[in-house]
Tab-separated table of C-alpha atoms in Angstrom:
chain	number	residue	atom	x	y	z
A	1	UNK	CA	-28.478	-57.461	-37.257
A	2	UNK	CA	-17.744	-57.859	-41.751
A	3	UNK	CA	-18.973	-54.418	-40.880
A	4	UNK	CA	-18.293	-51.463	-38.520
A	5	UNK	CA	-17.612	-53.034	-35.160
A	6	UNK	CA	-20.520	-54.971	-33.991
A	7	UNK	CA	-23.081	-53.898	-36.546
A	8	UNK	CA	-26.303	-55.699	-35.374
A	9	UNK	CA	-28.683	-57.160	-37.868
A	10	UNK	CA	-31.536	-57.760	-35.584
A	11	UNK	CA	-33.979	-60.412	-36.103
A	12	UNK	CA	-32.061	-62.803	-38.405
A	13	UNK	CA	-29.932	-60.811	-40.555
A	14	UNK	CA	-26.615	-61.409	-42.142
A	15	UNK	CA	-23.445	-59.515	-41.756
A	16	UNK	CA	-22.849	-56.755	-44.102
A	17	UNK	CA	-20.681	-57.402	-47.012
A	18	UNK	CA	-17.773	-54.938	-47.918
A	19	UNK	CA	-18.751	-52.364	-50.448
A	20	UNK	CA	-17.515	-53.179	-53.785
A	21	UNK	CA	-16.436	-50.743	-56.656
A	22	UNK	CA	-19.266	-51.893	-58.808
A	23	UNK	CA	-21.957	-51.482	-56.100
A	24	UNK	CA	-23.893	-49.219	-58.350
A	25	UNK	CA	-25.094	-52.252	-60.217
A	26	UNK	CA	-23.425	-50.867	-63.535
A	27	UNK	CA	-21.951	-53.845	-65.392
A	28	UNK	CA	-18.253	-53.641	-65.923
A	29	UNK	CA	-17.149	-54.527	-69.490
A	30	UNK	CA	-13.824	-54.549	-71.062
A	31	UNK	CA	-12.776	-51.231	-72.810
A	32	UNK	CA	-9.939	-49.975	-74.856
A	33	UNK	CA	-6.950	-49.221	-72.495
A	34	UNK	CA	-6.553	-45.557	-71.641
A	35	UNK	CA	-3.671	-43.757	-70.140
A	36	UNK	CA	-3.621	-43.993	-66.105
A	37	UNK	CA	-5.843	-41.366	-64.780
A	38	UNK	CA	-7.418	-40.182	-68.044
A	39	UNK	CA	-11.091	-40.452	-68.304
A	40	UNK	CA	-12.760	-42.941	-70.907
A	41	UNK	CA	-14.624	-41.454	-73.772
A	42	UNK	CA	-17.754	-39.734	-72.520
A	43	UNK	CA	-16.709	-39.853	-69.011
A	44	UNK	CA	-16.107	-36.641	-66.939
A	45	UNK	CA	-12.807	-36.254	-65.356
A	46	UNK	CA	-12.796	-37.269	-61.735
A	47	UNK	CA	-10.411	-36.683	-58.778
A	48	UNK	CA	-8.394	-39.680	-57.576
A	49	UNK	CA	-10.555	-41.645	-55.200
A	50	UNK	CA	-13.679	-39.461	-55.582
A	51	UNK	CA	-16.897	-41.392	-56.164
A	52	UNK	CA	-18.559	-41.238	-59.688
A	53	UNK	CA	-21.996	-39.962	-60.049
A	54	UNK	CA	-23.255	-43.689	-60.213
A	55	UNK	CA	-21.463	-44.627	-57.162
A	56	UNK	CA	-22.796	-41.452	-55.274
A	57	UNK	CA	-26.356	-42.382	-56.315
A	58	UNK	CA	-26.090	-45.998	-55.261
A	59	UNK	CA	-24.699	-44.766	-51.827
A	60	UNK	CA	-27.773	-42.558	-51.478
A	61	UNK	CA	-30.010	-45.404	-52.318
A	62	UNK	CA	-27.983	-47.692	-49.981
A	63	UNK	CA	-28.460	-45.209	-47.212
A	64	UNK	CA	-32.197	-45.110	-47.673
A	65	UNK	CA	-32.495	-48.945	-47.830
A	66	UNK	CA	-30.457	-49.108	-44.545
A	67	UNK	CA	-32.488	-46.388	-42.868
A	68	UNK	CA	-35.689	-48.385	-43.679
A	69	UNK	CA	-34.322	-51.616	-42.381
A	70	UNK	CA	-33.320	-50.321	-39.136
A	71	UNK	CA	-36.455	-48.335	-38.890
A	72	UNK	CA	-38.634	-51.615	-39.486
A	73	UNK	CA	-36.437	-53.461	-36.830
A	74	UNK	CA	-37.058	-50.537	-34.500
A	75	UNK	CA	-40.816	-51.001	-34.693
A	76	UNK	CA	-40.688	-54.798	-33.719
A	77	UNK	CA	-41.812	-54.014	-30.232
A	78	UNK	CA	-44.913	-52.739	-31.352
A	79	UNK	CA	-45.362	-55.575	-33.821
A	80	UNK	CA	-44.986	-58.308	-31.428
A	81	UNK	CA	-47.212	-56.768	-28.738
A	82	UNK	CA	-49.900	-56.628	-31.667
A	83	UNK	CA	-49.546	-60.483	-31.938
A	84	UNK	CA	-50.918	-61.135	-28.473
A	85	UNK	CA	-52.622	-63.305	-27.197
A	86	UNK	CA	-49.884	-65.499	-29.130
A	87	UNK	CA	-47.090	-66.415	-26.778
A	88	UNK	CA	-43.355	-66.324	-27.563
A	89	UNK	CA	-43.067	-69.728	-28.741
A	90	UNK	CA	-46.044	-69.586	-30.979
A	91	UNK	CA	-44.774	-66.416	-32.526
A	92	UNK	CA	-41.231	-67.933	-32.890
A	93	UNK	CA	-42.662	-71.016	-34.677
A	94	UNK	CA	-44.649	-68.945	-37.180
A	95	UNK	CA	-41.933	-66.464	-37.707
A	96	UNK	CA	-39.580	-69.379	-38.734
A	97	UNK	CA	-42.251	-71.208	-40.879
A	98	UNK	CA	-43.480	-68.212	-42.728
A	99	UNK	CA	-39.955	-66.838	-43.297
A	100	UNK	CA	-38.977	-69.938	-44.861
A	101	UNK	CA	-42.095	-69.998	-47.116
A	102	UNK	CA	-41.319	-66.656	-48.276
A	103	UNK	CA	-37.608	-67.224	-48.842
A	104	UNK	CA	-38.482	-70.286	-51.005
A	105	UNK	CA	-40.943	-68.395	-52.937
A	106	UNK	CA	-38.407	-65.586	-53.657
A	107	UNK	CA	-35.795	-68.306	-54.592
A	108	UNK	CA	-38.237	-69.874	-56.906
A	109	UNK	CA	-39.145	-66.871	-58.648
A	110	UNK	CA	-35.501	-65.816	-58.992
A	111	UNK	CA	-34.536	-69.263	-60.315
A	112	UNK	CA	-32.210	-70.109	-57.372
A	113	UNK	CA	-34.207	-72.799	-55.567
A	114	UNK	CA	-31.600	-75.323	-56.734
A	115	UNK	CA	-29.431	-73.954	-54.166
A	116	UNK	CA	-31.578	-75.550	-51.259
A	117	UNK	CA	-30.799	-78.998	-52.527
A	118	UNK	CA	-27.095	-78.139	-52.831
A	119	UNK	CA	-27.035	-76.943	-49.454
A	120	UNK	CA	-27.736	-80.382	-48.035
A	121	UNK	CA	-24.698	-81.795	-49.951
A	122	UNK	CA	-22.359	-79.539	-48.131
A	123	UNK	CA	-22.300	-81.093	-44.647
A	124	UNK	CA	-19.803	-78.352	-43.228
A	125	UNK	CA	-21.943	-75.493	-44.425
A	126	UNK	CA	-25.152	-77.075	-43.321
A	127	UNK	CA	-23.669	-77.649	-39.789
A	128	UNK	CA	-22.679	-74.007	-39.606
A	129	UNK	CA	-26.153	-72.921	-40.681
A	130	UNK	CA	-27.627	-75.030	-38.108
A	131	UNK	CA	-25.527	-73.612	-35.362
A	132	UNK	CA	-26.333	-70.119	-36.627
A	133	UNK	CA	-30.013	-71.054	-36.771
A	134	UNK	CA	-29.680	-72.147	-33.060
A	135	UNK	CA	-28.120	-68.826	-32.085
A	136	UNK	CA	-30.576	-66.710	-33.844
A	137	UNK	CA	-33.502	-68.755	-32.547
A	138	UNK	CA	-32.214	-67.960	-29.053
A	139	UNK	CA	-32.059	-64.339	-29.842
A	140	UNK	CA	-35.444	-64.157	-31.246
A	141	UNK	CA	-36.999	-66.013	-28.295
A	142	UNK	CA	-35.456	-63.865	-25.651
A	143	UNK	CA	-36.352	-60.712	-27.645
A	144	UNK	CA	-40.110	-61.831	-27.972
A	145	UNK	CA	-40.166	-62.918	-24.310
A	146	UNK	CA	-38.901	-59.472	-23.370
A	147	UNK	CA	-41.416	-57.525	-25.550
A	148	UNK	CA	-44.356	-59.672	-24.339
A	149	UNK	CA	-43.432	-59.174	-20.657
A	150	UNK	CA	-42.829	-55.310	-20.828
A	151	UNK	CA	-39.142	-55.378	-20.693
A	152	UNK	CA	-38.525	-53.578	-24.108
A	153	UNK	CA	-36.021	-51.246	-22.573
A	154	UNK	CA	-33.854	-54.141	-21.421
A	155	UNK	CA	-33.990	-55.651	-24.864
A	156	UNK	CA	-32.968	-52.203	-26.438
A	157	UNK	CA	-30.070	-52.232	-24.008
A	158	UNK	CA	-28.959	-55.503	-25.491
A	159	UNK	CA	-28.686	-54.166	-28.951
A	160	UNK	CA	-26.807	-51.085	-27.571
A	161	UNK	CA	-24.242	-53.498	-25.906
A	162	UNK	CA	-23.947	-55.578	-29.010
A	163	UNK	CA	-21.118	-53.571	-30.760
A	164	UNK	CA	-19.110	-53.728	-27.603
A	165	UNK	CA	-19.602	-57.430	-27.061
A	166	UNK	CA	-18.581	-57.878	-30.781
A	167	UNK	CA	-15.382	-55.970	-30.271
A	168	UNK	CA	-14.670	-58.185	-27.155
A	169	UNK	CA	-15.085	-61.326	-29.140
A	170	UNK	CA	-12.815	-60.049	-31.790
A	171	UNK	CA	-9.970	-59.737	-29.165
A	172	UNK	CA	-10.860	-62.964	-27.334
A	173	UNK	CA	-11.505	-65.251	-30.226
A	174	UNK	CA	-10.022	-63.659	-33.304
A	175	UNK	CA	-6.971	-62.207	-31.591
A	176	UNK	CA	-7.632	-58.811	-33.185
A	177	UNK	CA	-5.739	-55.862	-31.738
A	178	UNK	CA	-7.730	-52.871	-30.818
A	179	UNK	CA	-6.968	-49.276	-31.067
A	180	UNK	CA	-6.679	-47.137	-27.842
A	181	UNK	CA	-10.107	-45.617	-28.309
A	182	UNK	CA	-11.659	-49.109	-28.755
A	183	UNK	CA	-9.965	-50.103	-25.407
A	184	UNK	CA	-11.576	-46.923	-23.829
A	185	UNK	CA	-15.046	-47.899	-25.373
A	186	UNK	CA	-14.942	-51.415	-24.144
A	187	UNK	CA	-13.890	-50.402	-20.663
A	188	UNK	CA	-16.711	-47.938	-20.418
A	189	UNK	CA	-19.256	-50.628	-21.634
A	190	UNK	CA	-17.786	-53.039	-18.999
A	191	UNK	CA	-18.341	-50.420	-16.318
A	192	UNK	CA	-21.897	-49.724	-17.652
A	193	UNK	CA	-22.572	-53.514	-17.194
A	194	UNK	CA	-21.276	-53.571	-13.643
A	195	UNK	CA	-23.309	-50.394	-12.773
A	196	UNK	CA	-26.571	-51.855	-14.235
A	197	UNK	CA	-25.914	-55.073	-12.522
A	198	UNK	CA	-25.909	-53.316	-9.286
A	199	UNK	CA	-28.914	-51.021	-10.225
A	200	UNK	CA	-31.024	-54.099	-11.252
A	201	UNK	CA	-30.015	-56.056	-8.261
A	202	UNK	CA	-28.916	-58.878	-10.654
A	203	UNK	CA	-27.157	-59.143	-14.033
A	204	UNK	CA	-29.408	-57.758	-16.818
A	205	UNK	CA	-29.802	-61.270	-18.267
A	206	UNK	CA	-32.143	-60.291	-21.128
A	207	UNK	CA	-29.693	-57.484	-22.366
A	208	UNK	CA	-26.526	-59.764	-21.965
A	209	UNK	CA	-28.167	-62.861	-23.683
A	210	UNK	CA	-29.403	-60.796	-26.583
A	211	UNK	CA	-25.943	-59.029	-27.044
A	212	UNK	CA	-23.973	-62.168	-26.541
A	213	UNK	CA	-26.056	-64.443	-28.828
A	214	UNK	CA	-26.033	-61.834	-31.603
A	215	UNK	CA	-22.487	-61.223	-31.253
A	216	UNK	CA	-21.757	-64.905	-31.564
A	217	UNK	CA	-24.145	-65.205	-34.405
A	218	UNK	CA	-22.227	-62.473	-36.175
A	219	UNK	CA	-18.826	-64.014	-35.528
A	220	UNK	CA	-20.138	-67.333	-36.744
A	221	UNK	CA	-21.533	-65.673	-40.013
A	222	UNK	CA	-17.904	-64.029	-40.513
A	223	UNK	CA	-16.588	-67.559	-40.372
A	224	UNK	CA	-18.907	-68.557	-43.054
A	225	UNK	CA	-17.502	-65.744	-45.346
A	226	UNK	CA	-19.380	-64.018	-48.089
A	227	UNK	CA	-20.241	-67.287	-49.917
A	228	UNK	CA	-24.034	-67.063	-49.132
A	229	UNK	CA	-26.315	-64.071	-49.733
A	230	UNK	CA	-28.438	-62.802	-46.857
A	231	UNK	CA	-31.378	-64.613	-48.448
A	232	UNK	CA	-29.607	-67.955	-48.660
A	233	UNK	CA	-28.419	-67.659	-45.171
A	234	UNK	CA	-31.944	-66.990	-43.676
A	235	UNK	CA	-33.285	-69.826	-45.884
A	236	UNK	CA	-30.689	-72.325	-44.560
A	237	UNK	CA	-31.226	-71.305	-40.998
A	238	UNK	CA	-35.000	-71.513	-41.152
A	239	UNK	CA	-34.876	-74.893	-43.136
A	240	UNK	CA	-32.897	-76.289	-40.138
A	241	UNK	CA	-35.133	-74.871	-37.561
A	242	UNK	CA	-38.644	-75.502	-39.389
A	243	UNK	CA	-39.060	-79.211	-38.079
A	244	UNK	CA	-38.705	-78.024	-34.441
A	245	UNK	CA	-41.088	-75.020	-35.281
A	246	UNK	CA	-43.788	-77.499	-36.525
A	247	UNK	CA	-43.244	-79.639	-33.457
A	248	UNK	CA	-43.793	-76.595	-31.232
A	249	UNK	CA	-47.083	-75.831	-33.050
A	250	UNK	CA	-48.167	-79.452	-32.786
A	251	UNK	CA	-47.446	-79.340	-28.941
A	252	UNK	CA	-49.088	-76.078	-28.572
A	253	UNK	CA	-52.221	-77.226	-30.301
A	254	UNK	CA	-52.203	-80.421	-28.163
A	255	UNK	CA	-52.053	-78.171	-25.060
A	256	UNK	CA	-54.849	-76.017	-26.293
A	257	UNK	CA	-52.612	-72.886	-26.462
A	258	UNK	CA	-52.363	-72.042	-30.139
A	259	UNK	CA	-53.937	-68.786	-31.171
A	260	UNK	CA	-53.474	-69.192	-35.033
A	261	UNK	CA	-57.163	-70.195	-35.262
A	262	UNK	CA	-60.067	-69.030	-33.257
A	263	UNK	CA	-59.061	-65.460	-32.780
A	264	UNK	CA	-60.258	-63.964	-36.056
A	265	UNK	CA	-58.865	-63.486	-39.563
A	266	UNK	CA	-56.686	-60.427	-38.618
A	267	UNK	CA	-54.816	-62.263	-35.914
A	268	UNK	CA	-54.158	-65.138	-38.265
A	269	UNK	CA	-52.856	-62.900	-41.048
A	270	UNK	CA	-50.738	-60.955	-38.554
A	271	UNK	CA	-49.012	-64.352	-37.530
A	272	UNK	CA	-48.495	-65.258	-41.320
A	273	UNK	CA	-47.035	-61.738	-41.701
A	274	UNK	CA	-44.266	-62.613	-39.442
A	275	UNK	CA	-42.451	-64.069	-42.609
A	276	UNK	CA	-42.614	-60.585	-44.234
A	277	UNK	CA	-41.701	-58.801	-41.069
A	278	UNK	CA	-38.413	-60.960	-40.849
A	279	UNK	CA	-37.463	-61.061	-44.483
A	280	UNK	CA	-38.035	-57.561	-45.806
A	281	UNK	CA	-35.800	-55.664	-43.464
A	282	UNK	CA	-33.142	-58.257	-43.912
A	283	UNK	CA	-33.304	-57.833	-47.820
A	284	UNK	CA	-33.126	-54.072	-47.369
A	285	UNK	CA	-30.065	-54.284	-45.134
A	286	UNK	CA	-28.338	-56.620	-47.551
A	287	UNK	CA	-29.026	-54.119	-50.364
A	288	UNK	CA	-27.761	-51.289	-48.064
A	289	UNK	CA	-24.556	-53.198	-47.201
A	290	UNK	CA	-23.579	-53.487	-50.831
A	291	UNK	CA	-23.837	-49.853	-51.498
A	292	UNK	CA	-22.589	-47.940	-48.506
A	293	UNK	CA	-19.433	-47.840	-46.566
A	294	UNK	CA	-19.386	-50.010	-43.351
A	295	UNK	CA	-19.087	-46.760	-41.218
A	296	UNK	CA	-22.383	-45.678	-42.533
A	297	UNK	CA	-23.909	-49.005	-41.583
A	298	UNK	CA	-22.192	-48.793	-38.104
A	299	UNK	CA	-23.902	-45.412	-37.505
A	300	UNK	CA	-27.110	-46.479	-38.788
A	301	UNK	CA	-27.291	-49.377	-36.656
A	302	UNK	CA	-28.028	-47.303	-33.520
A	303	UNK	CA	-31.358	-46.246	-34.936
A	304	UNK	CA	-32.921	-49.641	-33.964
A	305	UNK	CA	-32.297	-49.665	-30.200
A	306	UNK	CA	-33.145	-45.966	-30.080
A	307	UNK	CA	-36.467	-46.570	-31.515
A	308	UNK	CA	-37.017	-49.722	-29.375
A	309	UNK	CA	-36.208	-47.749	-26.283
A	310	UNK	CA	-38.651	-44.896	-27.266
A	311	UNK	CA	-41.354	-47.477	-28.108
A	312	UNK	CA	-40.952	-49.083	-24.698
A	313	UNK	CA	-40.928	-45.842	-22.785
A	314	UNK	CA	-43.195	-43.501	-24.699
A	315	UNK	CA	-45.765	-46.084	-26.353
A	316	UNK	CA	-45.703	-49.079	-24.149
A	317	UNK	CA	-45.540	-47.162	-20.777
A	318	UNK	CA	-42.257	-48.919	-19.338
A	319	UNK	CA	-40.851	-46.825	-16.457
A	320	UNK	CA	-37.126	-46.104	-16.503
A	321	UNK	CA	-35.830	-45.009	-13.118
A	322	UNK	CA	-33.383	-42.229	-13.201
A	323	UNK	CA	-30.497	-44.393	-11.930
A	324	UNK	CA	-31.042	-46.683	-15.012
A	325	UNK	CA	-30.726	-43.720	-17.417
A	326	UNK	CA	-27.170	-43.352	-15.888
A	327	UNK	CA	-26.401	-46.870	-16.861
A	328	UNK	CA	-27.757	-46.340	-20.349
A	329	UNK	CA	-25.735	-43.094	-20.674
A	330	UNK	CA	-22.504	-44.877	-19.867
A	331	UNK	CA	-23.278	-47.304	-22.628
A	332	UNK	CA	-24.073	-44.436	-25.090
A	333	UNK	CA	-20.597	-42.745	-24.138
A	334	UNK	CA	-18.881	-45.993	-25.062
A	335	UNK	CA	-20.765	-46.158	-28.404
A	336	UNK	CA	-19.804	-42.461	-29.089
A	337	UNK	CA	-16.256	-43.259	-28.541
A	338	UNK	CA	-16.465	-46.385	-30.697
A	339	UNK	CA	-18.220	-44.592	-33.473
A	340	UNK	CA	-15.947	-41.668	-33.461
A	341	UNK	CA	-12.959	-43.997	-33.613
A	342	UNK	CA	-14.459	-45.861	-36.439
A	343	UNK	CA	-15.041	-42.708	-38.642
A	344	UNK	CA	-11.672	-41.338	-37.860
A	345	UNK	CA	-10.092	-44.647	-38.815
A	346	UNK	CA	-12.175	-44.957	-41.985
A	347	UNK	CA	-11.326	-41.469	-43.076
A	348	UNK	CA	-7.520	-42.200	-42.560
A	349	UNK	CA	-7.770	-45.357	-44.472
A	350	UNK	CA	-9.520	-43.534	-47.360
A	351	UNK	CA	-6.788	-40.692	-47.365
A	352	UNK	CA	-4.024	-43.279	-47.450
A	353	UNK	CA	-5.729	-45.102	-50.314
A	354	UNK	CA	-6.112	-41.696	-52.311
A	355	UNK	CA	-2.446	-40.952	-51.578
A	356	UNK	CA	-1.385	-44.376	-52.864
A	357	UNK	CA	-3.479	-44.205	-55.953
A	358	UNK	CA	-2.171	-40.600	-56.670
A	359	UNK	CA	1.377	-41.805	-56.304
A	360	UNK	CA	0.770	-44.682	-58.558
A	361	UNK	CA	-0.615	-42.325	-61.352
């Protein structure tokens, strides 16, 4: 839901892109060469490595975009509950179909619809998008099932665990080397998983499937690189999934279990709005990822599972035994360690970059 370790992009997002020096959107044009470190005409002098006013404004906008994206994702439990009496499979099917419709409309308006045709000519890219679509469909289905069955807190735990699972995948698959604090965080997370397994009496499958499916989705998207925008990625994934979604709706209609019709205009419009609910936060997240440091995205990400947890306990009336709060507490300790390490590491990297820039000047 490519970023600070394990940044989740719930509900069909794309991994964040590294912040570019032109993230403010101001076009960069050739200028007359000036002495190193000297301001160009009309430009106020700046300290080496300090953000320009344009970059600072872009960062503020990006932070707002990121906050809104994670806020909307955090409200998903309430949205999916409002879609009852539709079941998980029907919601999934409508989410896929209407997301594709909206994506195609946006591509058409922005005159980029040609990309959809080009996508089918690249077999490797199409195969990767198909696998990504399968992973995100599993994630969406399990999440919707959890919400509709009163297990929002378990779903929230999955997104708390996601950064830790992502770090673990980095070690196991990408052979990345962890810093000591990251090892501590992963160890605490593993202890929390064992504790919660004992407390539940069985592994917290919903949490684990959500965390693992999304971590694998993020890993796969990292392999795709930055060649696709968030909109293109979601379009490709939903293109691949739409035939199955249509088949699901036909099967549900044949079984007499579809609710798209016969439950009022309001219910029909809510199901149609699943496309907007999926696409809008994704585009907000993509806009944020271009404008803010990855550390900021990494810290904002925790807003979503916190809001989901609060929605489950305070609004939907789910009960959390005190013993389970202990397990969640262990996960939060691991995330604090991971976040502090990320902030410290990022700050160290910026200081080294400024020092190198100053030495070059």
